[in-house]
Every structure is written in C-alpha cells, then in structure tokens.
C-alpha cells in the first residue's frame, strides 16, 4: 500500500493539515507556504459568468407570438447569439430576422458598429404586427423594421414603465403615482382608471424597497386582464400602518436614511391587499367583499409571466374566481366573485396543520387550481393524503373524486382540454428507479383513467404549453446531462427539434459534470440525493477536505431543480461549487428532509423548528460518504451558504461545533423574528410569546443564542443596504459572539443589497477555506475579474 493510500485508509485524527499539504504538493502551514496560485486561476475560469458563454444551445424559454403556437427565443451560439422563430404547426425552426442586415441597419442609424452575432439586446417588443421590433441598446431606444431593415434611434430609452398588455393587444395597463392607468399599445393618450391611490395604499404595486429605488427598477403591476379585455382585476396593497425598517447608505459625505414597510412575525399589522375589478370603459371600481388578504402567504410565485395568479377569469370575463390565504398559510379558500355587488361566495377551503401549498415548485410554479364545466366543477391541488395530487369538486365544494393518486407528486397543471376530458401536467417521482425530484410530462383523463407519460427521458423536464394548447416546449436536462429542447404534440411525439446543448468548449476549460450520489437521511429509511464536485486533478489516493454548500429550504433546497443549471430553466451553472472544488476541495450539494418536491412529511420535517435546517441529514450524508470513500477527510469539514444558507451555515458550526470546523455565511436570516412575516410565519408558525418564561416559539432557531458554542472558524458577511435580509440579524450574531469572547471574522459590505455574488466576496470565501481548511496561505489580494456589464 502506498503512503498516500495508507494515510487515506487510516485518516488519523490530527493529520488533516499535513494531508492537505500532501494533497497539494505543499508544506504544512507552519512553513507558511502559499497555495499554488494557478489553482485560483483555474477556479476563476469555472465561475458561472465565465463558463456560461461556453455553452451553446440548451434550454429554450419561449416567447409567444400572435397566431396560436408560434414563438421566438434567444439562443446562445459559439460566436454569440441568435434569435430563432419556431413554428410547430409547420415544423420549422428559422432565424427570426437576418442578424447581419439588422446589425448594419443599427450601425447606420446610431453611427456605431454592431455585429450580427453580438447584437446588444436580449429581448424586444413587436410593433406594427410583427414588422417592427423595439428595444433598448447602448442606453438608446431603437425601432427597427425587420422587413426593410431600417432603424430609427432616439436619444431617450423606450418607456421603461412596466405594463401588462390586454389580451386583444390594444391597451397597456400600468401604474403611475399609485393609480392604475391604461394607454394605447401603439401610442396615444393615457387614461386614468383610479383616482384614490396613495403612498403605501397603491393599486397594482407595493412600496418599493430601497434597492429598487436606487436601481430605478419599477415593478411590474400586479393585475390580470379579463379575456375580453373589458375588465382588470388588480391588487391594492395596504401598507399604511405597517412598521418600517430603517436602512442607510453610509458611503457619501452625508449618509442617507431609507425606511420601508416590513412586517415581522408577531406584528399586529402586516401588509394585506384587497382585490378590485375595474371596468376599463366606464372606469367603475368594484372592491370585492372579503377581508384583506395577508401578503404572500398561501402559494407559489404570486405573479409570473405578467399574470397575477391569485385570480382567474372565466367565460370570457363574465365570471371571476380567486383564492385567499390566511396569515401563516394554514388555510386557503376559493371564492367566486359577484361582479355586480362585489360579494364573494366561498366554494371550498383547504386546511393543513402546518401550511398549505398549491404547487410544490415554489419558485416557478403556478398554483394548481382551475374552474371548468362552466363553473360547475373545480380542479384543486391538495396534500390531504400526504402527497400532492389533483382532486375534483363540484361548485358547492363537495368532493367528486380524485384525478391523480399514488406515492408521487403532481407538478404543474399545464392544460385542461375539457372537450376531450383530458388534463396535461407534470409530475415527480412516478417512474421507478429515477431521482424522484425530477419532473416529467403526463396526461390523464378527468376521471383519473388513461394516465400516459408523454416524455420518457430520464431527466428533469421544464415544460411550457403553447397558447392554443396543441404543443409543448419541453427542455430536459440533469446536473450531469446538458439540456435538450424540443416541441412535442399532445401525444408526446417530438414534432420539432430546437436545441441540443454543446458543452465541448466548457469541457476544454477543465469543467466536468458533478457526480450524483444517494444517501439515507437521518431516519435511516428515506433515500435522498446529492451532488459531488471534485477538482479537475482529483486523485483518489489523496485525502481532501470537504465543503458543504447548504440552502435549507423549506421552499427550495440546496440542489434546487434537478436540471443542468439548478434554476427553473437550467440556464446557468450552479453557484461557484465547481470553482471552489478546483482549489483542492471536495464540494457537496444535497437535498435533505425539509425540502420540497416529494411528500408532505418530507417537506414538513422541521416545520416549527427552523433551526434544524436539514443539517442532521448533511452530517449523516457526509459520514456515509466518508465511509464509502477514503479520499474524504471527516476531520476537515467546512460549510457555506447565502441568505437561508447563511442562516444554516452559521447554525451548523454553532450547533455542531465538533463536526463543522469552518463556516462562511453571507446575508443570513439568523433570527426569523426579524425576517418578513410571510416567510417566517409559514414555516415557523405564528409567533407566540410565553410571558412567564420570557421566551417564544421562535427561540429554537436563533443563532445568536448559541454564540458560546463556537469552536471553529466563522466568517460572517452582510451588505449594509440589504433590504431583504436586514443586516441587523448578522449584527446580532456578531454582538453575541463578542459578548461570549469568541474570535470570528466579520465583513460589512458598504452599499450592497442582498445579492453579494461579486468577485470580492467570492475571493474572500475562497481565501477563508484555503487558509482554515487547507492550512495554506492564499495568494495576496488575488483579483477575480468582474463579469461583463
């Protein structure tokens, strides 16, 4: 047995740093030897903004056009990008326009050279039918005829006020000075529809956060047009008496204070909205007669693709249905609105002891409910049997029967073909032998018969349906398989190939796909899944420190979507796990009990005890991997995460100080009593104070309360302008650590909001793990180049 293999097999308790030196061909830290700087160069090459341009083809995000099923999308190529027109009915994929001719026309109009494959815009609007496109480029507004290839350019940008266009395409609804307005889509005078909007009680918008004000990024209005374009259902948010959070920018001669409404658990008043129905022609304003709905409590996205999903119009616009969630999210109720009086008739109610979900994809999923059969039947998502499934109810709320059942979960309700009595949907966990969190496309009859799989590929499918319901745009991938995008018909047959990702240039940059692994969760029964990232020069005879990336859920999870990129469409690689591994670590990313997409019991595992964070499963998984693989050093375990992951990584090193030796935590919500009520109350419960004991039911998740436990190395970071996870939570942990006389590292980033995905933060994270897990000196002030733009 070689000396390295002997070391790997024995893994003596106190040889971690010496092993690190062996692994990297360096001396032990007593010699103060620096890590090989080329590792930083190699790691930088694998950051997402460097590797994403090396992928051509891939996941398609369709932009629907007039005419039923045509769409366009922007496709990345080896030398830039192209705009593609897809027509499923004709089975054609063509370029939307001549890119070189358009670049030439733009160059003439703007007296600036443009390249056809590197056009400086990603999206546009059609005008004059589909003859003209309008877009912003180089801080100017362009209007280009893509038939004649002639462009006009203005010194001012195209109007940036967000709007929602009417179904007939004639009007655009927008918000100005807290009131709802409409304007002709092709230009002309605007019409004011409401007059009583005011600050903190606006139609269609909420009070902007400081980061939105600074970035001049107005939000898209929260509204939905009726299908006949005669009415608008609009949210009116009441934040007038919500307490404000203070935050200030300290980088100017005179620091600037910002305040913004932000409801916390236990507050008697949080933001809540009413629903108003506006008649466009008469401007009549009808307020629906229900109690105000607490903000963002009951379901998934709330708004997606410009559609406000709280409401559904039916019968062309003559009927309106809406759902209302309770504070804390334990109840969701479906109503039908009387469009003459505003009265609301309750149809059915869903209650859970923890919280109600209407879609388990809480980032990209629409709530799964619909009204069919002329209002006589309801399709309704429920986890009443422990699994997310679809049920049928009559108009009085009586159960007719279930549509789906089994030990798997219903995903997205894509289409109801009432004439054929057929439903098209995605689901997870139905196919044996597959990772149960990957979505697949199916169809089933309304009575629960005729279940048919329409896809087949062992991958995670992101599916969009054409507006006419005849075709599906299906992009599938896995963490270890690049995306493929096709168009299917309603039988599942592929009628048009769109894109197959090419990652050859990515592989030339020393990238390799992560390895998928299985482990048994803390209960010893539930199989969970994760990803392993290794350095490109990985040697199984060496021993490597482990870094665990964590995002705890309960609404996403560390892995997120099980596709190539981890996002809804798989358009970007995951964080910087690849890059971090290249420095000489084994990096892990794994699901755990408490994350979605599977059973209700799995997601609810630590409801009311957010301090759990799934960490016991991470410890269990790492120990199982250490038993399988001698190249894992169980004496050198690090952990990091951002936002919820910042909360969880600090929690990990304080709650399990003998297991986790190093933690880097950015922008953590370290005490959810200081985080917004909609999230905290959904997963921890309504705040209940015990005045006798002087505590409350949130005490089990407060990181500051465990400050005295710190043994290892902890690095806290926060932006001082973080208006999502307020920096006060990180300050509270720092204050407790100081009181406990603990040594730790603390970085406040001036004028930064919540994101923190910037080169300086990444480099400081790298340095911290290199110094404290590898025992080596990082290169002095290594500078990561910022991404373009």
JSON list of N, CA and C in Angstrom, two decimals, residues 31 41 77 84 91 157 170 215 232 274 286 293 299 304 314 350 458 498 510 520 535 565 621 676 684 733 735 745:
[
{"chain": "A", "resi": 31, "resn": "UNK", "atom": "N", "xyz": [5.16, 26.20, 7.78]},
{"chain": "A", "resi": 31, "resn": "UNK", "atom": "CA", "xyz": [6.10, 26.79, 6.82]},
{"chain": "A", "resi": 31, "resn": "UNK", "atom": "C", "xyz": [5.50, 28.00, 6.11]},
{"chain": "A", "resi": 41, "resn": "UNK", "atom": "N", "xyz": [-6.38, 30.68, -10.58]},
{"chain": "A", "resi": 41, "resn": "UNK", "atom": "CA", "xyz": [-6.65, 30.98, -12.00]},
{"chain": "A", "resi": 41, "resn": "UNK", "atom": "C", "xyz": [-7.62, 29.94, -12.57]},
{"chain": "A", "resi": 77, "resn": "UNK", "atom": "N", "xyz": [-24.94, 30.85, -29.16]},
{"chain": "A", "resi": 77, "resn": "UNK", "atom": "CA", "xyz": [-24.15, 30.11, -30.14]},
{"chain": "A", "resi": 77, "resn": "UNK", "atom": "C", "xyz": [-22.67, 30.20, -29.77]},
{"chain": "A", "resi": 84, "resn": "UNK", "atom": "N", "xyz": [-34.39, 33.08, -32.74]},
{"chain": "A", "resi": 84, "resn": "UNK", "atom": "CA", "xyz": [-34.96, 31.99, -33.52]},
{"chain": "A", "resi": 84, "resn": "UNK", "atom": "C", "xyz": [-36.48, 32.08, -33.50]},
{"chain": "A", "resi": 91, "resn": "UNK", "atom": "N", "xyz": [-43.57, 22.79, -38.38]},
{"chain": "A", "resi": 91, "resn": "UNK", "atom": "CA", "xyz": [-42.36, 22.02, -38.09]},
{"chain": "A", "resi": 91, "resn": "UNK", "atom": "C", "xyz": [-41.11, 22.75, -38.51]},
{"chain": "A", "resi": 157, "resn": "UNK", "atom": "N", "xyz": [-34.47, 56.39, -23.94]},
{"chain": "A", "resi": 157, "resn": "UNK", "atom": "CA", "xyz": [-34.82, 54.98, -23.96]},
{"chain": "A", "resi": 157, "resn": "UNK", "atom": "C", "xyz": [-36.30, 54.79, -24.22]},
{"chain": "A", "resi": 170, "resn": "UNK", "atom": "N", "xyz": [-54.62, 45.76, -27.63]},
{"chain": "A", "resi": 170, "resn": "UNK", "atom": "CA", "xyz": [-54.87, 47.17, -27.91]},
{"chain": "A", "resi": 170, "resn": "UNK", "atom": "C", "xyz": [-54.42, 48.11, -26.80]},
{"chain": "A", "resi": 215, "resn": "UNK", "atom": "N", "xyz": [-31.79, 51.48, -7.91]},
{"chain": "A", "resi": 215, "resn": "UNK", "atom": "CA", "xyz": [-31.56, 50.92, -9.24]},
{"chain": "A", "resi": 215, "resn": "UNK", "atom": "C", "xyz": [-32.57, 51.42, -10.27]},
{"chain": "A", "resi": 232, "resn": "UNK", "atom": "N", "xyz": [-60.26, 44.73, -15.59]},
{"chain": "A", "resi": 232, "resn": "UNK", "atom": "CA", "xyz": [-58.97, 44.44, -14.98]},
{"chain": "A", "resi": 232, "resn": "UNK", "atom": "C", "xyz": [-59.19, 44.11, -13.51]},
{"chain": "A", "resi": 274, "resn": "UNK", "atom": "N", "xyz": [-56.53, 44.06, -0.98]},
{"chain": "A", "resi": 274, "resn": "UNK", "atom": "CA", "xyz": [-57.87, 43.82, -1.49]},
{"chain": "A", "resi": 274, "resn": "UNK", "atom": "C", "xyz": [-57.79, 43.61, -2.98]},
{"chain": "A", "resi": 286, "resn": "UNK", "atom": "N", "xyz": [-64.96, 48.28, -8.56]},
{"chain": "A", "resi": 286, "resn": "UNK", "atom": "CA", "xyz": [-65.68, 47.38, -7.66]},
{"chain": "A", "resi": 286, "resn": "UNK", "atom": "C", "xyz": [-64.69, 46.67, -6.75]},
{"chain": "A", "resi": 293, "resn": "UNK", "atom": "N", "xyz": [-56.39, 40.23, 2.25]},
{"chain": "A", "resi": 293, "resn": "UNK", "atom": "CA", "xyz": [-55.55, 39.03, 2.28]},
{"chain": "A", "resi": 293, "resn": "UNK", "atom": "C", "xyz": [-54.14, 39.37, 2.69]},
{"chain": "A", "resi": 299, "resn": "UNK", "atom": "N", "xyz": [-49.16, 30.59, -1.42]},
{"chain": "A", "resi": 299, "resn": "UNK", "atom": "CA", "xyz": [-48.87, 29.74, -2.56]},
{"chain": "A", "resi": 299, "resn": "UNK", "atom": "C", "xyz": [-47.57, 30.13, -3.21]},
{"chain": "A", "resi": 304, "resn": "UNK", "atom": "N", "xyz": [-46.38, 35.57, -12.31]},
{"chain": "A", "resi": 304, "resn": "UNK", "atom": "CA", "xyz": [-45.41, 35.01, -13.23]},
{"chain": "A", "resi": 304, "resn": "UNK", "atom": "C", "xyz": [-45.89, 35.27, -14.65]},
{"chain": "A", "resi": 314, "resn": "UNK", "atom": "N", "xyz": [-63.13, 33.66, -16.06]},
{"chain": "A", "resi": 314, "resn": "UNK", "atom": "CA", "xyz": [-63.77, 32.59, -16.82]},
{"chain": "A", "resi": 314, "resn": "UNK", "atom": "C", "xyz": [-64.91, 33.17, -17.66]},
{"chain": "A", "resi": 350, "resn": "UNK", "atom": "N", "xyz": [-59.16, 24.71, 2.07]},
{"chain": "A", "resi": 350, "resn": "UNK", "atom": "CA", "xyz": [-58.11, 23.73, 2.34]},
{"chain": "A", "resi": 350, "resn": "UNK", "atom": "C", "xyz": [-57.38, 24.14, 3.61]},
{"chain": "A", "resi": 458, "resn": "UNK", "atom": "N", "xyz": [-34.99, 10.25, -18.98]},
{"chain": "A", "resi": 458, "resn": "UNK", "atom": "CA", "xyz": [-34.67, 10.21, -17.55]},
{"chain": "A", "resi": 458, "resn": "UNK", "atom": "C", "xyz": [-33.94, 11.50, -17.19]},
{"chain": "A", "resi": 498, "resn": "UNK", "atom": "N", "xyz": [-35.40, 21.62, -31.34]},
{"chain": "A", "resi": 498, "resn": "UNK", "atom": "CA", "xyz": [-35.00, 23.02, -31.20]},
{"chain": "A", "resi": 498, "resn": "UNK", "atom": "C", "xyz": [-33.50, 23.15, -30.95]},
{"chain": "A", "resi": 510, "resn": "UNK", "atom": "N", "xyz": [-11.70, 22.58, -18.45]},
{"chain": "A", "resi": 510, "resn": "UNK", "atom": "CA", "xyz": [-11.49, 21.68, -17.30]},
{"chain": "A", "resi": 510, "resn": "UNK", "atom": "C", "xyz": [-12.75, 21.50, -16.47]},
{"chain": "A", "resi": 520, "resn": "UNK", "atom": "N", "xyz": [-28.87, 7.75, 2.86]},
{"chain": "A", "resi": 520, "resn": "UNK", "atom": "CA", "xyz": [-30.02, 7.59, 3.73]},
{"chain": "A", "resi": 520, "resn": "UNK", "atom": "C", "xyz": [-30.06, 8.76, 4.71]},
{"chain": "A", "resi": 535, "resn": "UNK", "atom": "N", "xyz": [-11.99, 18.47, -7.82]},
{"chain": "A", "resi": 535, "resn": "UNK", "atom": "CA", "xyz": [-11.03, 19.23, -8.64]},
{"chain": "A", "resi": 535, "resn": "UNK", "atom": "C", "xyz": [-10.69, 18.47, -9.91]},
{"chain": "A", "resi": 565, "resn": "UNK", "atom": "N", "xyz": [-28.67, 23.39, -14.71]},
{"chain": "A", "resi": 565, "resn": "UNK", "atom": "CA", "xyz": [-28.22, 24.63, -14.10]},
{"chain": "A", "resi": 565, "resn": "UNK", "atom": "C", "xyz": [-28.73, 24.87, -12.71]},
{"chain": "A", "resi": 621, "resn": "UNK", "atom": "N", "xyz": [-25.12, 12.34, 5.73]},
{"chain": "A", "resi": 621, "resn": "UNK", "atom": "CA", "xyz": [-24.64, 12.08, 4.38]},
{"chain": "A", "resi": 621, "resn": "UNK", "atom": "C", "xyz": [-23.12, 12.12, 4.31]},
{"chain": "A", "resi": 676, "resn": "UNK", "atom": "N", "xyz": [-39.22, 38.72, 7.20]},
{"chain": "A", "resi": 676, "resn": "UNK", "atom": "CA", "xyz": [-40.60, 39.13, 6.90]},
{"chain": "A", "resi": 676, "resn": "UNK", "atom": "C", "xyz": [-41.60, 38.04, 7.25]},
{"chain": "A", "resi": 684, "resn": "UNK", "atom": "N", "xyz": [-42.37, 28.64, 10.50]},
{"chain": "A", "resi": 684, "resn": "UNK", "atom": "CA", "xyz": [-42.12, 28.53, 11.94]},
{"chain": "A", "resi": 684, "resn": "UNK", "atom": "C", "xyz": [-43.42, 28.64, 12.73]},
{"chain": "A", "resi": 733, "resn": "UNK", "atom": "N", "xyz": [-25.79, 38.44, 15.69]},
{"chain": "A", "resi": 733, "resn": "UNK", "atom": "CA", "xyz": [-24.89, 37.29, 15.90]},
{"chain": "A", "resi": 733, "resn": "UNK", "atom": "C", "xyz": [-23.51, 37.78, 16.29]},
{"chain": "A", "resi": 735, "resn": "UNK", "atom": "N", "xyz": [-22.69, 40.55, 17.76]},
{"chain": "A", "resi": 735, "resn": "UNK", "atom": "CA", "xyz": [-22.75, 41.09, 19.11]},
{"chain": "A", "resi": 735, "resn": "UNK", "atom": "C", "xyz": [-22.71, 39.97, 20.15]},
{"chain": "A", "resi": 745, "resn": "UNK", "atom": "N", "xyz": [-14.60, 36.29, 12.24]},
{"chain": "A", "resi": 745, "resn": "UNK", "atom": "CA", "xyz": [-14.35, 37.27, 11.19]},
{"chain": "A", "resi": 745, "resn": "UNK", "atom": "C", "xyz": [-15.66, 37.86, 10.71]}
]
